[in-house]
GROMACS .gro file of C-alpha atoms in nm:
model
  124
    1MET     CA    1   9.236   9.458  13.977
    2ALA     CA    2   8.919   9.639  13.875
    3VAL     CA    3   8.870   9.826  13.552
    4SER     CA    4   8.841  10.202  13.604
    5ASN     CA    5   8.494  10.359  13.592
    6LEU     CA    6   8.594  10.569  13.289
    7LEU     CA    7   8.719  10.267  13.095
    8THR     CA    8   8.406  10.074  13.185
    9THR     CA    9   8.192  10.363  13.063
   10LEU     CA   10   8.399  10.388  12.742
   11ILE     CA   11   8.348  10.017  12.667
   12GLU     CA   12   7.972  10.041  12.728
   13ARG     CA   13   7.936  10.352  12.510
   14LEU     CA   14   8.148  10.206  12.233
   15LEU     CA   15   7.930   9.895  12.233
   16ASP     CA   16   7.607  10.093  12.226
   17LEU     CA   17   7.722  10.329  11.948
   18THR     CA   18   7.875  10.045  11.748
   19THR     CA   19   7.546   9.855  11.767
   20GLU     CA   20   7.367  10.171  11.645
   21GLY     CA   21   7.611  10.194  11.352
   22LYS     CA   22   7.762  10.526  11.473
   23ILE     CA   23   8.121  10.409  11.519
   24LYS     CA   24   8.330  10.324  11.214
   25TRP     CA   25   8.554  10.029  11.288
   26GLU     CA   26   8.834   9.939  11.048
   27GLU     CA   27   9.035   9.625  10.980
   28THR     CA   28   9.406   9.616  11.067
   29ALA     CA   29   9.687   9.395  10.937
   30ASP     CA   30   9.594   9.153  11.218
   31GLU     CA   31   9.263   8.979  11.147
   32ASN     CA   32   9.193   8.972  11.522
   33VAL     CA   33   9.234   9.347  11.584
   34PHE     CA   34   9.000   9.631  11.481
   35LEU     CA   35   9.038  10.005  11.532
   36ALA     CA   36   8.818  10.310  11.551
   37SER     CA   37   8.927  10.673  11.544
   38VAL     CA   38   8.720  10.888  11.779
   39SER     CA   39   8.795  11.259  11.825
   40HIS     CA   40   9.166  11.226  11.727
   41ASN     CA   41   9.210  10.929  11.959
   42VAL     CA   42   9.230  10.565  11.859
   43VAL     CA   43   9.063  10.268  12.022
   44THR     CA   44   9.167   9.915  11.929
   45ILE     CA   45   8.985   9.600  12.031
   46GLY     CA   46   9.147   9.265  11.976
   47ARG     CA   47   9.152   8.901  12.076
   48ARG     CA   48   9.419   8.638  12.114
   49ARG     CA   49   9.417   8.274  12.213
   50SER     CA   50   9.422   8.230  12.588
   51PRO     CA   51   9.755   8.083  12.705
   52GLU     CA   52   9.569   7.884  12.973
   53ASP     CA   53   9.309   7.738  12.736
   54TYR     CA   54   9.390   7.752  12.364
   55ASP     CA   55   9.026   7.685  12.280
   56SER     CA   56   8.918   8.018  12.433
   57TRP     CA   57   8.995   8.385  12.364
   58ASP     CA   58   9.130   8.671  12.573
   59TYR     CA   59   9.007   9.017  12.469
   60GLU     CA   60   9.199   9.343  12.497
   61ILE     CA   61   9.110   9.710  12.448
   62GLN     CA   62   9.372   9.982  12.407
   63VAL     CA   63   9.324  10.359  12.396
   64SER     CA   64   9.585  10.585  12.232
   65ASP     CA   65   9.590  10.963  12.224
   66ARG     CA   66   9.639  11.188  11.920
   67GLN     CA   67  10.019  11.145  11.947
   68GLY     CA   68   9.984  10.765  11.936
   69ARG     CA   69  10.075  10.719  12.302
   70LEU     CA   70   9.904  10.431  12.479
   71VAL     CA   71   9.702  10.599  12.756
   72ASP     CA   72   9.498  10.307  12.891
   73GLU     CA   73   9.435   9.941  12.830
   74THR     CA   74   9.281   9.638  12.986
   75SER     CA   75   9.216   9.281  12.891
   76SER     CA   76   8.978   9.010  12.998
   77SER     CA   77   9.268   8.811  13.144
   78ASP     CA   78   9.407   9.103  13.345
   79THR     CA   79   9.090   9.184  13.537
   80SER     CA   80   8.841   8.995  13.743
   81VAL     CA   81   8.556   9.244  13.765
   82THR     CA   82   8.468   9.588  13.642
   83ALA     CA   83   8.426   9.872  13.891
   84GLU     CA   84   8.048   9.806  13.887
   85GLY     CA   85   8.089   9.431  13.927
   86GLY     CA   86   8.039   9.340  13.560
   87ASN     CA   87   8.227   9.077  13.372
   88PRO     CA   88   8.506   9.224  13.152
   89TYR     CA   89   8.523   8.907  12.945
   90VAL     CA   90   8.160   8.938  12.836
   91ASP     CA   91   8.184   9.317  12.784
   92LEU     CA   92   8.500   9.298  12.575
   93ALA     CA   93   8.385   8.991  12.380
   94ARG     CA   94   8.059   9.169  12.286
   95LEU     CA   95   8.249   9.482  12.179
   96PHE     CA   96   8.495   9.275  11.976
   97GLU     CA   97   8.216   9.094  11.793
   98ALA     CA   98   8.029   9.418  11.724
   99ALA     CA   99   8.345   9.588  11.595
  100ARG     CA  100   8.434   9.286  11.378
  101ARG     CA  101   8.087   9.274  11.224
  102LYS     CA  102   8.098   9.647  11.144
  103ALA     CA  103   8.452   9.643  11.004
  104LEU     CA  104   8.385   9.341  10.784
  105ASP     CA  105   8.036   9.465  10.687
  106THR     CA  106   7.901   9.127  10.789
  107ASP     CA  107   7.531   9.213  10.752
  108LYS     CA  108   7.583   9.328  10.393
  109VAL     CA  109   7.774   9.015  10.302
  110LEU     CA  110   7.509   8.792  10.454
  111ALA     CA  111   7.227   8.985  10.279
  112GLU     CA  112   7.407   8.948   9.944
  113LEU     CA  113   7.448   8.573  10.001
  114ILE     CA  114   7.081   8.531  10.088
  115SER     CA  115   6.983   8.730   9.778
  116SER     CA  116   7.205   8.513   9.562
  117LEU     CA  117   7.060   8.199   9.714
  118ASP     CA  118   6.707   8.330   9.653
  119SER     CA  119   6.798   8.392   9.288
  120ILE     CA  120   6.938   8.039   9.254
  121GLY     CA  121   6.622   7.900   9.416
  122HIS     CA  122   6.394   8.089   9.180
  123SER     CA  123   6.585   7.992   8.868
  124LYS     CA  124   6.475   7.627   8.883
   0.00000   0.00000   0.00000
């Protein structure tokens, strides 16, 4: 089953805008799921261990409307190719990692650690 053109476009735009820092991703109670509110709608991106290979991940995106109804979803295990022939595993994995880094403010944490290490190094 191919991913719809609109969902493919949504994934690509979310990835681009997340990379540019224009989408605010938030943590959820599940450490492997992140959400973003966009124009009264909610997008969640998550990962779970693959039932076929526990050492790998399956990725899933869900879109809910302003009433909280699930309106579309897909996962890397449900699809083989996107409508344009892309690989949903790669697309969803990249979006998940970008969302996780933004939600956890990874760059800020790493910069603080580097600064602390520099201070330790200069105090000798």
